[in-house]
PDB file of C-alpha atoms and ligand atoms in Angstrom:
ATOM      1  CA  MET O 280      -2.082 106.113  17.952  1.00  0.00           C
ATOM      2  CA  SER O 281      -0.729 108.773  15.655  1.00  0.00           C
ATOM      3  CA  GLU O 282       1.963 109.737  18.168  1.00  0.00           C
ATOM      4  CA  THR O 283       4.366 107.183  16.724  1.00  0.00           C
ATOM      5  CA  ARG O 284       4.155 108.472  13.199  1.00  0.00           C
ATOM      6  CA  ILE O 285       4.540 112.081  14.250  1.00  0.00           C
ATOM      7  CA  TYR O 286       7.600 111.091  16.188  1.00  0.00           C
ATOM      8  CA  GLY O 287       9.071 109.298  13.228  1.00  0.00           C
ATOM      9  CA  ARG O 288       8.629 112.153  10.804  1.00  0.00           C
ATOM     10  CA  ARG O 289       9.906 114.835  13.077  1.00  0.00           C
ATOM     11  CA  ARG O 290      12.743 113.024  14.746  1.00  0.00           C
ATOM     12  CA  ALA O 291      14.103 110.789  12.050  1.00  0.00           C
ATOM     13  CA  LEU O 292      15.308 113.573   9.807  1.00  0.00           C
ATOM     14  CA  PRO O 293      17.799 115.350  12.039  1.00  0.00           C
ATOM     15  CA  THR O 294      19.265 112.188  13.507  1.00  0.00           C
ATOM     16  CA  ARG O 295      19.405 110.058  10.416  1.00  0.00           C
ATOM     17  CA  ALA O 296      22.516 111.695   9.039  1.00  0.00           C
ATOM     18  CA  THR O 297      24.518 110.599  12.034  1.00  0.00           C
ATOM     19  CA  GLU O 298      22.850 107.286  12.674  1.00  0.00           C
ATOM     20  CA  LYS O 299      23.570 103.865  11.382  1.00  0.00           C
ATOM     21  CA  PRO O 300      22.006 103.587   7.958  1.00  0.00           C
ATOM     22  CA  ALA O 301      19.613 101.002   6.698  1.00  0.00           C
ATOM     23  CA  ALA O 302      21.423  98.008   5.319  1.00  0.00           C
ATOM     24  CA  THR O 303      20.705  98.742   1.693  1.00  0.00           C
ATOM     25  CA  GLY O 304      20.220 101.603  -0.700  1.00  0.00           C
ATOM     26  CA  THR O 305      23.512 103.439  -0.284  1.00  0.00           C
ATOM     27  CA  ASP O 306      25.706 101.269  -2.492  1.00  0.00           C
ATOM     28  CA  THR O 307      26.273 103.908  -5.132  1.00  0.00           C
ATOM     29  CA  ALA O 308      27.404 106.469  -2.609  1.00  0.00           C
ATOM     30  CA  ILE O 309      29.714 104.036  -0.891  1.00  0.00           C
ATOM     31  CA  THR O 310      31.474 103.228  -4.096  1.00  0.00           C
ATOM     32  CA  ARG O 311      31.821 106.872  -4.953  1.00  0.00           C
ATOM     33  CA  ARG O 312      33.163 107.777  -1.580  1.00  0.00           C
ATOM     34  CA  ASP O 313      35.629 104.943  -1.598  1.00  0.00           C
ATOM     35  CA  VAL O 314      36.824 105.923  -5.006  1.00  0.00           C
ATOM     36  CA  LEU O 315      37.186 109.500  -3.891  1.00  0.00           C
ATOM     37  CA  ALA O 316      39.013 108.479  -0.769  1.00  0.00           C
ATOM     38  CA  GLY O 317      41.289 106.358  -2.889  1.00  0.00           C
ATOM     39  CA  ARG O 318      41.997 109.178  -5.257  1.00  0.00           C
ATOM     40  CA  VAL O 319      42.914 111.407  -2.373  1.00  0.00           C
ATOM     41  CA  VAL O 320      45.406 108.887  -1.156  1.00  0.00           C
ATOM     42  CA  LYS O 321      46.919 108.156  -4.518  1.00  0.00           C
ATOM     43  CA  THR O 322      47.362 111.669  -5.808  1.00  0.00           C
ATOM     44  CA  GLY O 323      48.899 112.977  -2.629  1.00  0.00           C
ATOM     45  CA  ALA O 324      48.400 116.336  -0.946  1.00  0.00           C
ATOM     46  CA  GLY O 325      47.616 119.636  -2.606  1.00  0.00           C
ATOM     47  CA  PRO O 326      44.489 121.500  -3.591  1.00  0.00           C
ATOM     48  CA  ALA O 327      42.788 118.351  -4.881  1.00  0.00           C
ATOM     49  CA  HIS O 328      42.770 117.016  -1.350  1.00  0.00           C
ATOM     50  CA  ALA O 329      40.266 119.491   0.038  1.00  0.00           C
ATOM     51  CA  ALA O 330      38.140 119.362  -3.096  1.00  0.00           C
ATOM     52  CA  GLY O 331      37.996 115.584  -2.917  1.00  0.00           C
ATOM     53  CA  TRP O 332      36.895 115.612   0.678  1.00  0.00           C
ATOM     54  CA  ASP O 333      34.286 118.263  -0.025  1.00  0.00           C
ATOM     55  CA  ASP O 334      32.795 115.898  -2.573  1.00  0.00           C
ATOM     56  CA  VAL O 335      32.906 113.105  -0.053  1.00  0.00           C
ATOM     57  CA  ASP O 336      30.987 115.178   2.461  1.00  0.00           C
ATOM     58  CA  LYS O 337      28.414 116.173  -0.118  1.00  0.00           C
ATOM     59  CA  VAL O 338      27.870 112.667  -1.360  1.00  0.00           C
ATOM     60  CA  ALA O 339      27.846 111.251   2.140  1.00  0.00           C
ATOM     61  CA  SER O 340      25.262 113.700   3.424  1.00  0.00           C
ATOM     62  CA  ALA O 341      23.128 113.208   0.321  1.00  0.00           C
ATOM     63  CA  ALA O 342      23.176 109.508   1.083  1.00  0.00           C
ATOM     64  CA  GLY O 343      22.173 110.153   4.671  1.00  0.00           C
ATOM     65  CA  GLY O 344      25.641 109.479   6.029  1.00  0.00           C
ATOM     66  CA  GLY O 345      25.234 105.892   4.945  1.00  0.00           C
ATOM     67  CA  ASP O 346      28.924 105.182   4.652  1.00  0.00           C
ATOM     68  CA  LEU O 347      30.146 106.923   7.762  1.00  0.00           C
ATOM     69  CA  TYR O 348      30.494 103.748   9.784  1.00  0.00           C
ATOM     70  CA  LEU O 349      32.807 100.806   9.337  1.00  0.00           C
ATOM     71  CA  LYS O 350      30.771  97.779   8.344  1.00  0.00           C
ATOM     72  CA  VAL O 351      32.402  94.730   9.812  1.00  0.00           C
ATOM     73  CA  ASN O 352      31.555  91.489   8.021  1.00  0.00           C
ATOM     74  CA  GLU O 353      32.418  87.804   8.086  1.00  0.00           C
ATOM     75  CA  ASN O 354      35.691  88.294   6.224  1.00  0.00           C
ATOM     76  CA  ARG O 355      38.727  89.471   8.129  1.00  0.00           C
ATOM     77  CA  MET O 356      39.147  93.161   7.385  1.00  0.00           C
ATOM     78  CA  VAL O 357      42.379  95.059   7.909  1.00  0.00           C
ATOM     79  CA  ILE O 358      42.058  98.419   9.633  1.00  0.00           C
ATOM     80  CA  LYS O 359      44.407 101.067  10.971  1.00  0.00           C
ATOM     81  CA  ILE O 360      43.295 102.831  14.139  1.00  0.00           C
ATOM     82  CA  LEU O 361      44.093 106.534  13.964  1.00  0.00           C
ATOM     83  CA  GLY O 362      43.767 107.774  17.540  1.00  0.00           C
ATOM     84  CA  ASP O 363      45.174 106.331  20.752  1.00  0.00           C
ATOM     85  CA  GLY O 364      41.639 105.987  22.127  1.00  0.00           C
ATOM     86  CA  PRO O 365      37.969 106.512  21.288  1.00  0.00           C
ATOM     87  CA  PHE O 366      36.941 110.080  20.496  1.00  0.00           C
ATOM     88  CA  ASP O 367      33.540 109.499  22.050  1.00  0.00           C
ATOM     89  CA  VAL O 368      31.910 106.926  24.314  1.00  0.00           C
ATOM     90  CA  CYS O 369      28.229 106.546  25.119  1.00  0.00           C
ATOM     91  CA  ALA O 370      25.486 104.190  26.177  1.00  0.00           C
ATOM     92  CA  SER O 371      22.260 103.893  24.237  1.00  0.00           C
ATOM     93  CA  HIS O 372      18.702 102.973  24.989  1.00  0.00           C
ATOM     94  CA  TRP O 373      17.109 100.527  22.595  1.00  0.00           C
ATOM     95  CA  ILE O 374      13.528 101.564  21.872  1.00  0.00           C
ATOM     96  CA  ASP O 375      11.765  98.859  19.890  1.00  0.00           C
ATOM     97  CA  GLU O 376       8.625 100.979  19.598  1.00  0.00           C
ATOM     98  CA  ILE O 377      10.343 103.437  17.262  1.00  0.00           C
ATOM     99  CA  GLU O 378       9.163 102.378  13.844  1.00  0.00           C
ATOM    100  CA  ASP O 379      10.661 105.035  11.632  1.00  0.00           C
ATOM    101  CA  GLY O 380      14.234 105.947  12.343  1.00  0.00           C
ATOM    102  CA  SER O 381      16.901 104.545  14.595  1.00  0.00           C
ATOM    103  CA  LYS O 382      15.739 102.479  17.544  1.00  0.00           C
ATOM    104  CA  SER O 383      18.995 103.260  19.275  1.00  0.00           C
ATOM    105  CA  VAL O 384      18.760 106.459  21.333  1.00  0.00           C
ATOM    106  CA  ARG O 385      21.800 107.938  22.982  1.00  0.00           C
ATOM    107  CA  CYS O 386      21.534 108.060  26.773  1.00  0.00           C
ATOM    108  CA  TRP O 387      22.213 111.519  28.127  1.00  0.00           C
ATOM    109  CA  GLY O 388      24.569 109.887  30.582  1.00  0.00           C
ATOM    110  CA  THR O 389      23.369 112.139  33.380  1.00  0.00           C
ATOM    111  CA  PRO O 390      20.919 111.468  36.218  1.00  0.00           C
ATOM    112  CA  ASP O 391      18.272 113.523  34.425  1.00  0.00           C
ATOM    113  CA  CYS O 392      18.154 111.363  31.284  1.00  0.00           C
ATOM    114  CA  PRO O 393      14.377 111.072  30.675  1.00  0.00           C
ATOM    115  CA  LEU O 394      14.587 107.439  29.551  1.00  0.00           C
ATOM    116  CA  CYS O 395      16.668 106.399  32.558  1.00  0.00           C
ATOM    117  CA  ALA O 396      14.187 108.308  34.717  1.00  0.00           C
ATOM    118  CA  ILE O 397      11.321 106.045  33.621  1.00  0.00           C
ATOM    119  CA  GLY O 398      13.381 102.960  34.341  1.00  0.00           C
ATOM    120  CA  ASP O 399      14.594 102.083  30.866  1.00  0.00           C
ATOM    121  CA  LYS O 400      18.185 100.865  31.004  1.00  0.00           C
ATOM    122  CA  ALA O 401      20.766 102.072  28.476  1.00  0.00           C
ATOM    123  CA  LYS O 402      22.074  98.643  27.608  1.00  0.00           C
ATOM    124  CA  ARG O 403      24.121  99.230  24.516  1.00  0.00           C
ATOM    125  CA  PHE O 404      27.678 100.517  24.875  1.00  0.00           C
ATOM    126  CA  SER O 405      29.507 102.317  22.068  1.00  0.00           C
ATOM    127  CA  ALA O 406      33.059 103.606  21.792  1.00  0.00           C
ATOM    128  CA  PHE O 407      33.779 105.503  18.595  1.00  0.00           C
ATOM    129  CA  PHE O 408      37.158 105.318  16.864  1.00  0.00           C
ATOM    130  CA  ASP O 409      38.479 106.850  13.664  1.00  0.00           C
ATOM    131  CA  VAL O 410      39.917 104.080  11.515  1.00  0.00           C
ATOM    132  CA  VAL O 411      41.131 103.593   7.989  1.00  0.00           C
ATOM    133  CA  SER O 412      39.470 100.600   6.389  1.00  0.00           C
ATOM    134  CA  LEU O 413      41.696  98.586   4.086  1.00  0.00           C
ATOM    135  CA  GLU O 414      38.871  96.273   3.125  1.00  0.00           C
ATOM    136  CA  ASP O 415      39.669  97.285  -0.431  1.00  0.00           C
ATOM    137  CA  PRO O 416      43.432  97.874  -0.203  1.00  0.00           C
ATOM    138  CA  GLU O 417      43.373  99.925  -3.398  1.00  0.00           C
ATOM    139  CA  TYR O 418      40.987 102.411  -1.844  1.00  0.00           C
ATOM    140  CA  PRO O 419      41.670 102.975   1.837  1.00  0.00           C
ATOM    141  CA  ALA O 420      38.711 104.781   3.378  1.00  0.00           C
ATOM    142  CA  LEU O 421      38.230 106.758   6.559  1.00  0.00           C
ATOM    143  CA  LYS O 422      35.440 105.333   8.726  1.00  0.00           C
ATOM    144  CA  VAL O 423      33.984 105.629  12.181  1.00  0.00           C
ATOM    145  CA  TRP O 424      34.148 102.348  14.040  1.00  0.00           C
ATOM    146  CA  ASP O 425      31.358 101.881  16.590  1.00  0.00           C
ATOM    147  CA  VAL O 426      32.787  99.373  19.041  1.00  0.00           C
ATOM    148  CA  GLY O 427      30.877  97.375  21.657  1.00  0.00           C
ATOM    149  CA  ILE O 428      32.047  96.709  25.172  1.00  0.00           C
ATOM    150  CA  LYS O 429      33.966  93.467  24.573  1.00  0.00           C
ATOM    151  CA  ILE O 430      36.163  94.785  21.800  1.00  0.00           C
ATOM    152  CA  ALA O 431      36.541  98.115  23.608  1.00  0.00           C
ATOM    153  CA  ARG O 432      37.975  96.263  26.596  1.00  0.00           C
ATOM    154  CA  GLN O 433      40.407  94.363  24.378  1.00  0.00           C
ATOM    155  CA  LEU O 434      41.499  97.601  22.763  1.00  0.00           C
ATOM    156  CA  LYS O 435      41.983  99.237  26.132  1.00  0.00           C
ATOM    157  CA  GLU O 436      44.151  96.370  27.261  1.00  0.00           C
ATOM    158  CA  ILE O 437      46.376  96.762  24.221  1.00  0.00           C
ATOM    159  CA  ALA O 438      46.370 100.556  24.465  1.00  0.00           C
ATOM    160  CA  THR O 439      47.588 100.519  28.043  1.00  0.00           C
ATOM    161  CA  ASP O 440      50.178  97.788  27.502  1.00  0.00           C
ATOM    162  CA  GLU O 441      53.612  99.317  27.051  1.00  0.00           C
ATOM    163  CA  LYS O 442      54.773  96.552  24.775  1.00  0.00           C
ATOM    164  CA  ARG O 443      51.675  96.170  22.595  1.00  0.00           C
ATOM    165  CA  GLY O 444      50.304  99.717  22.507  1.00  0.00           C
ATOM    166  CA  PRO O 445      49.507 102.439  21.757  1.00  0.00           C
ATOM    167  CA  LEU O 446      46.669 101.638  19.347  1.00  0.00           C
ATOM    168  CA  ASN O 447      47.907 104.115  16.752  1.00  0.00           C
ATOM    169  CA  ARG O 448      51.517 102.920  16.834  1.00  0.00           C
ATOM    170  CA  GLY O 449      53.038 103.347  13.392  1.00  0.00           C
ATOM    171  CA  ASP O 450      53.680  99.664  12.721  1.00  0.00           C
ATOM    172  CA  LEU O 451      50.404  98.425  14.177  1.00  0.00           C
ATOM    173  CA  TYR O 452      47.334  97.326  12.243  1.00  0.00           C
ATOM    174  CA  PHE O 453      44.337  95.237  13.264  1.00  0.00           C
ATOM    175  CA  THR O 454      41.948  92.786  11.711  1.00  0.00           C
ATOM    176  CA  ILE O 455      38.321  92.573  12.700  1.00  0.00           C
ATOM    177  CA  ARG O 456      35.587  90.212  11.646  1.00  0.00           C
ATOM    178  CA  LYS O 457      32.210  89.168  12.914  1.00  0.00           C
ATOM    179  CA  GLU O 458      30.528  85.850  13.285  1.00  0.00           C
ATOM    180  CA  GLN O 459      26.808  85.418  13.500  1.00  0.00           C
ATOM    181  CA  LYS O 460      26.103  83.001  16.336  1.00  0.00           C
ATOM    182  CA  LYS O 461      22.683  81.616  17.130  1.00  0.00           C
ATOM    183  CA  LYS O 462      21.587  84.453  19.343  1.00  0.00           C
ATOM    184  CA  SER O 463      24.363  86.991  19.122  1.00  0.00           C
ATOM    185  CA  VAL O 464      27.092  88.456  16.980  1.00  0.00           C
ATOM    186  CA  GLU O 465      30.671  87.832  17.996  1.00  0.00           C
ATOM    187  CA  TYR O 466      33.602  89.973  16.951  1.00  0.00           C
ATOM    188  CA  THR O 467      37.194  88.833  16.677  1.00  0.00           C
ATOM    189  CA  LEU O 468      40.007  91.340  16.896  1.00  0.00           C
ATOM    190  CA  GLU O 469      43.636  90.598  16.072  1.00  0.00           C
ATOM    191  CA  ARG O 470      46.768  92.683  16.017  1.00  0.00           C
ATOM    192  CA  VAL O 471      48.862  92.625  12.852  1.00  0.00           C
ATOM    193  CA  LYS O 472      52.348  94.003  12.491  1.00  0.00           C
ATOM    194  CA  GLU O 473      52.922  96.158   9.454  1.00  0.00           C
ATOM    195  CA  ARG O 474      55.656  93.809   8.252  1.00  0.00           C
ATOM    196  CA  ASP O 475      53.170  90.900   8.067  1.00  0.00           C
ATOM    197  CA  LEU O 476      50.423  92.774   6.239  1.00  0.00           C
ATOM    198  CA  ASP O 477      51.535  91.937   2.753  1.00  0.00           C
ATOM    199  CA  GLU O 478      52.298  88.287   3.311  1.00  0.00           C
ATOM    200  CA  GLU O 479      49.288  87.491   5.462  1.00  0.00           C
ATOM    201  CA  TYR O 480      46.636  89.730   3.965  1.00  0.00           C
ATOM    202  CA  ASN O 481      47.891  90.999   0.624  1.00  0.00           C
ATOM    203  CA  VAL O 482      47.612  94.523   1.934  1.00  0.00           C
ATOM    204  CA  SER O 483      50.269  97.200   1.536  1.00  0.00           C
ATOM    205  CA  PRO O 484      50.816  99.472   4.507  1.00  0.00           C
ATOM    206  CA  LEU O 485      49.569 103.053   4.211  1.00  0.00           C
ATOM    207  CA  SER O 486      52.193 105.536   3.081  1.00  0.00           C
ATOM    208  CA  GLU O 487      53.249 108.152   5.595  1.00  0.00           C
ATOM    209  CA  GLU O 488      51.607 110.759   3.390  1.00  0.00           C
ATOM    210  CA  ALA O 489      48.289 108.917   3.188  1.00  0.00           C
ATOM    211  CA  LEU O 490      48.307 108.364   6.919  1.00  0.00           C
ATOM    212  CA  GLN O 491      48.837 112.060   7.589  1.00  0.00           C
ATOM    213  CA  GLN O 492      45.959 112.973   5.294  1.00  0.00           C
ATOM    214  CA  PHE O 493      43.627 110.624   7.102  1.00  0.00           C
ATOM    215  CA  GLN O 494      44.820 111.897  10.474  1.00  0.00           C
ATOM    216  CA  ALA O 495      43.972 115.433   9.399  1.00  0.00           C
ATOM    217  CA  GLU O 496      40.346 114.318   8.894  1.00  0.00           C
ATOM    218  CA  CYS O 497      39.998 112.687  12.301  1.00  0.00           C
ATOM    219  CA  HIS O 498      37.431 113.655  14.898  1.00  0.00           C
ATOM    220  CA  GLU O 499      38.495 115.615  17.928  1.00  0.00           C
ATOM    221  CA  TYR O 500      38.088 114.120  21.359  1.00  0.00           C
ATOM    222  CA  GLY O 501      34.504 114.809  22.459  1.00  0.00           C
ATOM    223  CA  ASP O 502      33.041 115.049  18.943  1.00  0.00           C
ATOM    224  CA  LYS O 503      29.715 113.256  18.681  1.00  0.00           C
ATOM    225  CA  VAL O 504      28.708 111.370  15.559  1.00  0.00           C
ATOM    226  CA  LYS O 505      25.727 109.989  17.433  1.00  0.00           C
ATOM    227  CA  GLU O 506      23.933 113.073  18.687  1.00  0.00           C
ATOM    228  CA  PRO O 507      21.761 112.978  21.788  1.00  0.00           C
ATOM    229  CA  LEU O 508      18.110 113.941  21.327  1.00  0.00           C
ATOM    230  CA  ASP O 509      17.011 117.162  22.952  1.00  0.00           C
ATOM    231  CA  GLU O 510      14.467 117.353  25.727  1.00  0.00           C
ATOM    232  CA  GLU O 511      11.527 117.554  23.333  1.00  0.00           C
ATOM    233  CA  GLY O 512      12.698 114.496  21.413  1.00  0.00           C
ATOM    234  CA  MET O 513      13.174 112.502  24.585  1.00  0.00           C
ATOM    235  CA  GLU O 514       9.762 113.534  25.875  1.00  0.00           C
ATOM    236  CA  GLU O 515       8.134 112.255  22.721  1.00  0.00           C
ATOM    237  CA  ILE O 516       9.714 108.861  23.224  1.00  0.00           C
ATOM    238  CA  VAL O 517       8.746 108.782  26.875  1.00  0.00           C
ATOM    239  CA  ARG O 518       5.143 109.602  25.929  1.00  0.00           C
ATOM    240  CA  MET O 519       5.213 106.887  23.301  1.00  0.00           C
ATOM    241  CA  LEU O 520       6.402 104.318  25.845  1.00  0.00           C
ATOM    242  CA  MET O 521       3.872 105.431  28.432  1.00  0.00           C
ATOM    243  CA  ASP O 522       1.021 105.144  25.916  1.00  0.00           C
ATOM    244  CA  ASP O 523       1.738 101.485  25.265  1.00  0.00           C
TER     245      ASP O 523
HETATM  246 ZN1   ZN X 879      19.518 107.248  29.790  1.00  0.00          ZN
END
Protein backbone atom coordinates (compact mmCIF):
# COMPACT_ATOMS: atom_id res chain seq x y z
CA MET A 1 0.00 0.00 0.00
CA SER A 2 1.44 3.33 -1.01
CA GLU A 3 -0.17 5.06 1.98
CA THR A 4 2.86 4.35 4.14
CA ARG A 5 5.33 5.95 1.81
CA ILE A 6 3.20 9.02 1.28
CA TYR A 7 2.95 9.37 5.01
CA GLY A 8 6.67 9.10 5.43
CA ARG A 9 7.53 11.72 2.86
CA ARG A 10 5.00 14.24 3.96
CA ARG A 11 5.21 13.84 7.69
CA ALA A 12 8.84 13.09 8.31
CA LEU A 13 10.13 16.44 7.17
CA PRO A 14 8.39 18.81 9.56
CA THR A 15 8.82 16.61 12.60
CA ARG A 16 12.34 15.41 12.02
CA ALA A 17 13.97 18.59 13.23
CA THR A 18 12.49 18.14 16.66
CA GLU A 19 12.62 14.39 16.87
CA LYS A 20 15.27 12.07 18.10
CA PRO A 21 17.78 11.65 15.32
CA ALA A 22 19.03 8.47 13.77
CA ALA A 23 21.96 7.08 15.66
CA THR A 24 24.56 7.97 13.08
CA GLY A 25 25.37 10.57 10.49
CA THR A 26 25.45 13.70 12.63
CA ASP A 27 28.92 13.34 14.12
CA THR A 28 30.39 16.32 12.33
CA ALA A 29 27.63 18.62 13.48
CA ILE A 30 27.86 17.42 17.05
CA THR A 31 31.53 18.17 17.21
CA ARG A 32 31.01 21.58 15.73
CA ARG A 33 28.22 22.44 18.07
CA ASP A 34 30.15 21.27 21.08
CA VAL A 35 33.12 23.29 20.03
CA LEU A 36 30.93 26.31 19.53
CA ALA A 37 29.26 25.82 22.85
CA GLY A 38 32.66 25.53 24.44
CA ARG A 39 33.88 28.68 22.82
CA VAL A 40 30.86 30.53 24.10
CA VAL A 41 31.62 29.43 27.60
CA LYS A 42 35.31 30.15 27.47
CA THR A 43 35.24 33.58 25.90
CA GLY A 44 32.54 34.90 28.16
CA ALA A 45 29.65 37.21 27.32
CA GLY A 46 29.56 39.91 24.67
CA PRO A 47 28.64 40.09 21.02
CA ALA A 48 30.36 36.80 20.22
CA HIS A 49 27.82 35.04 22.39
CA ALA A 50 24.83 35.65 20.15
CA ALA A 51 26.85 35.02 17.00
CA GLY A 52 28.08 31.71 18.38
CA TRP A 53 24.59 30.56 19.21
CA ASP A 54 23.31 31.62 15.82
CA ASP A 55 25.88 29.31 14.29
CA VAL A 56 24.81 26.56 16.62
CA ASP A 57 21.21 26.92 15.53
CA LYS A 58 22.17 26.93 11.88
CA VAL A 59 24.38 23.90 12.15
CA ALA A 60 21.89 22.08 14.33
CA SER A 61 18.98 22.64 11.98
CA ALA A 62 21.11 21.69 8.98
CA ALA A 63 21.86 18.45 10.76
CA GLY A 64 18.19 17.87 11.44
CA GLY A 65 18.46 18.80 15.10
CA GLY A 66 20.61 15.74 15.59
CA ASP A 67 22.39 17.03 18.65
CA LEU A 68 19.47 18.58 20.46
CA TYR A 69 19.05 15.71 22.88
CA LEU A 70 21.34 14.45 25.60
CA LYS A 71 22.64 11.04 24.63
CA VAL A 72 23.08 9.01 27.77
CA ASN A 73 25.56 6.15 27.44
CA GLU A 74 27.19 3.45 29.52
CA ASN A 75 29.72 5.82 31.06
CA ARG A 76 28.68 8.01 33.95
CA MET A 77 28.07 11.48 32.55
CA VAL A 78 28.00 14.61 34.67
CA ILE A 79 25.14 17.01 33.99
CA LYS A 80 23.79 20.19 35.52
CA ILE A 81 20.02 20.58 35.49
CA LEU A 82 19.05 24.16 34.67
CA GLY A 83 15.39 24.42 35.66
CA ASP A 84 13.65 23.35 38.85
CA GLY A 85 11.39 21.05 36.83
CA PRO A 86 10.66 19.80 33.31
CA PHE A 87 9.64 22.45 30.79
CA ASP A 88 7.36 19.99 29.04
CA VAL A 89 5.83 16.60 29.79
CA CYS A 90 4.02 14.29 27.38
CA ALA A 91 3.06 10.74 26.58
CA SER A 92 3.74 9.21 23.20
CA HIS A 93 2.23 6.52 21.07
CA TRP A 94 4.67 4.06 19.56
CA ILE A 95 3.68 3.27 15.98
CA ASP A 96 5.80 0.44 14.64
CA GLU A 97 4.18 0.72 11.21
CA ILE A 98 5.85 4.07 10.55
CA GLU A 99 8.79 3.17 8.37
CA ASP A 100 10.20 6.56 7.51
CA GLY A 101 10.46 9.00 10.36
CA SER A 102 9.96 8.75 14.08
CA LYS A 103 7.81 5.91 15.33
CA SER A 104 7.14 7.90 18.46
CA VAL A 105 4.08 10.14 18.07
CA ARG A 106 3.14 12.63 20.73
CA CYS A 107 -0.26 11.94 22.29
CA TRP A 108 -2.50 14.98 22.19
CA GLY A 109 -3.19 14.35 25.85
CA THR A 110 -6.86 15.17 25.39
CA PRO A 111 -9.89 12.88 25.05
CA ASP A 112 -10.02 13.61 21.33
CA CYS A 113 -6.54 12.27 20.53
CA PRO A 114 -7.20 10.23 17.34
CA LEU A 115 -4.79 7.45 18.32
CA CYS A 116 -6.27 7.09 21.80
CA ALA A 117 -9.70 7.09 20.15
CA ILE A 118 -8.88 3.93 18.19
CA GLY A 119 -7.63 2.22 21.32
CA ASP A 120 -3.90 2.69 20.95
CA LYS A 121 -2.33 3.43 24.32
CA ALA A 122 0.27 6.18 24.72
CA LYS A 123 2.76 4.08 26.61
CA ARG A 124 5.90 6.13 26.54
CA PHE A 125 6.32 8.94 29.07
CA SER A 126 8.68 11.87 28.51
CA ALA A 127 9.64 14.79 30.73
CA PHE A 128 11.93 17.32 29.06
CA PHE A 129 14.64 19.15 30.99
CA ASP A 130 17.27 21.67 29.94
CA VAL A 131 20.65 20.41 31.09
CA VAL A 132 24.29 21.22 30.55
CA SER A 133 26.23 18.12 29.57
CA LEU A 134 29.73 17.93 30.99
CA GLU A 135 30.47 14.72 29.14
CA ASP A 136 33.42 16.59 27.69
CA PRO A 137 34.28 18.94 30.58
CA GLU A 138 36.24 21.20 28.24
CA TYR A 139 33.15 21.85 26.16
CA PRO A 140 30.00 22.03 28.26
CA ALA A 141 26.98 21.81 25.97
CA LEU A 142 23.33 22.70 26.38
CA LYS A 143 21.05 19.72 25.72
CA VAL A 144 17.47 18.64 26.11
CA TRP A 145 17.16 15.61 28.35
CA ASP A 146 14.19 13.38 27.52
CA VAL A 147 13.52 11.54 30.77
CA GLY A 148 11.37 8.44 31.24
CA ILE A 149 8.99 7.85 34.10
CA LYS A 150 11.39 6.16 36.54
CA ILE A 151 14.03 8.86 36.48
CA ALA A 152 11.34 11.56 36.41
CA ARG A 153 9.96 10.19 39.66
CA GLN A 154 13.42 10.18 41.24
CA LEU A 155 13.96 13.75 40.14
CA LYS A 156 10.61 14.80 41.53
CA GLU A 157 11.46 13.26 44.86
CA ILE A 158 14.69 15.23 45.03
CA ALA A 159 13.04 18.40 43.73
CA THR A 160 10.39 18.36 46.42
CA ASP A 161 12.77 17.43 49.24
CA GLU A 162 13.76 20.53 51.19
CA LYS A 163 17.16 19.16 52.05
CA ARG A 164 18.12 17.66 48.68
CA GLY A 165 16.39 20.00 46.23
CA PRO A 166 15.73 22.04 44.23
CA LEU A 167 17.14 20.36 41.11
CA ASN A 168 18.86 23.53 39.94
CA ARG A 169 20.48 24.31 43.29
CA GLY A 170 23.80 26.03 42.70
CA ASP A 171 25.98 23.34 44.25
CA LEU A 172 24.08 20.40 42.80
CA TYR A 173 25.11 18.27 39.84
CA PHE A 174 24.00 14.82 38.72
CA THR A 175 25.44 11.81 36.99
CA ILE A 176 23.43 9.64 34.66
CA ARG A 177 24.30 6.46 32.86
CA LYS A 178 22.45 3.66 31.16
CA GLU A 179 22.81 -0.06 31.24
CA GLN A 180 21.51 -2.32 28.54
CA LYS A 181 19.74 -5.22 30.23
CA LYS A 182 18.42 -8.24 28.41
CA LYS A 183 15.07 -6.77 27.54
CA SER A 184 15.25 -3.19 28.70
CA VAL A 185 17.47 -0.21 29.30
CA GLU A 186 18.05 0.88 32.87
CA TYR A 187 19.14 4.34 33.90
CA THR A 188 21.04 5.22 37.05
CA LEU A 189 20.86 8.71 38.47
CA GLU A 190 23.09 10.04 41.23
CA ARG A 191 23.42 13.39 42.93
CA VAL A 192 26.88 14.94 43.10
CA LYS A 193 27.87 17.91 45.19
CA GLU A 194 29.86 20.56 43.39
CA ARG A 195 32.72 20.14 45.86
CA ASP A 196 33.12 16.46 44.88
CA LEU A 197 33.05 16.99 41.12
CA ASP A 198 36.75 17.44 40.65
CA GLU A 199 37.91 14.63 42.88
CA GLU A 200 35.33 12.08 41.81
CA TYR A 201 34.87 12.91 38.15
CA ASN A 202 37.69 15.19 37.08
CA VAL A 203 35.14 17.82 36.17
CA SER A 204 35.38 21.49 37.10
CA PRO A 205 32.15 23.17 38.11
CA LEU A 206 30.62 25.64 35.65
CA SER A 207 31.56 29.25 36.28
CA GLU A 208 28.77 31.56 37.35
CA GLU A 209 29.12 33.33 34.02
CA ALA A 210 28.85 30.15 31.96
CA LEU A 211 25.86 29.04 33.97
CA GLN A 212 24.07 32.32 33.34
CA GLN A 213 24.71 32.06 29.61
CA PHE A 214 23.25 28.58 29.50
CA GLN A 215 20.27 29.67 31.59
CA ALA A 216 19.57 32.44 29.08
CA GLU A 217 19.19 29.76 26.37
CA CYS A 218 16.76 27.61 28.33
CA HIS A 219 13.28 26.70 27.17
CA GLU A 220 10.29 28.37 28.74
CA TYR A 221 7.77 26.30 30.61
CA GLY A 222 5.33 24.90 28.03
CA ASP A 223 7.77 24.98 25.10
CA LYS A 224 7.54 21.84 22.99
CA VAL A 225 10.59 20.28 21.40
CA LYS A 226 8.48 17.29 20.44
CA GLU A 227 5.63 18.79 18.46
CA PRO A 228 2.25 17.09 18.26
CA LEU A 229 1.04 16.16 14.77
CA ASP A 230 -1.95 18.06 13.48
CA GLU A 231 -5.28 16.47 12.71
CA GLU A 232 -4.30 15.58 9.15
CA GLY A 233 -1.10 13.91 10.30
CA MET A 234 -2.91 11.90 12.94
CA GLU A 235 -5.58 10.85 10.46
CA GLU A 236 -2.93 9.49 8.13
CA ILE A 237 -1.55 7.32 10.89
CA VAL A 238 -4.99 6.13 11.89
CA ARG A 239 -5.72 5.19 8.27
CA MET A 240 -2.40 3.38 8.08
CA LEU A 241 -3.22 1.35 11.19
CA MET A 242 -6.73 0.58 10.01
CA ASP A 243 -5.43 -0.65 6.64
CA ASP A 244 -3.24 -3.28 8.26
ZN1 LIG B 1 -3.24 9.72 22.43
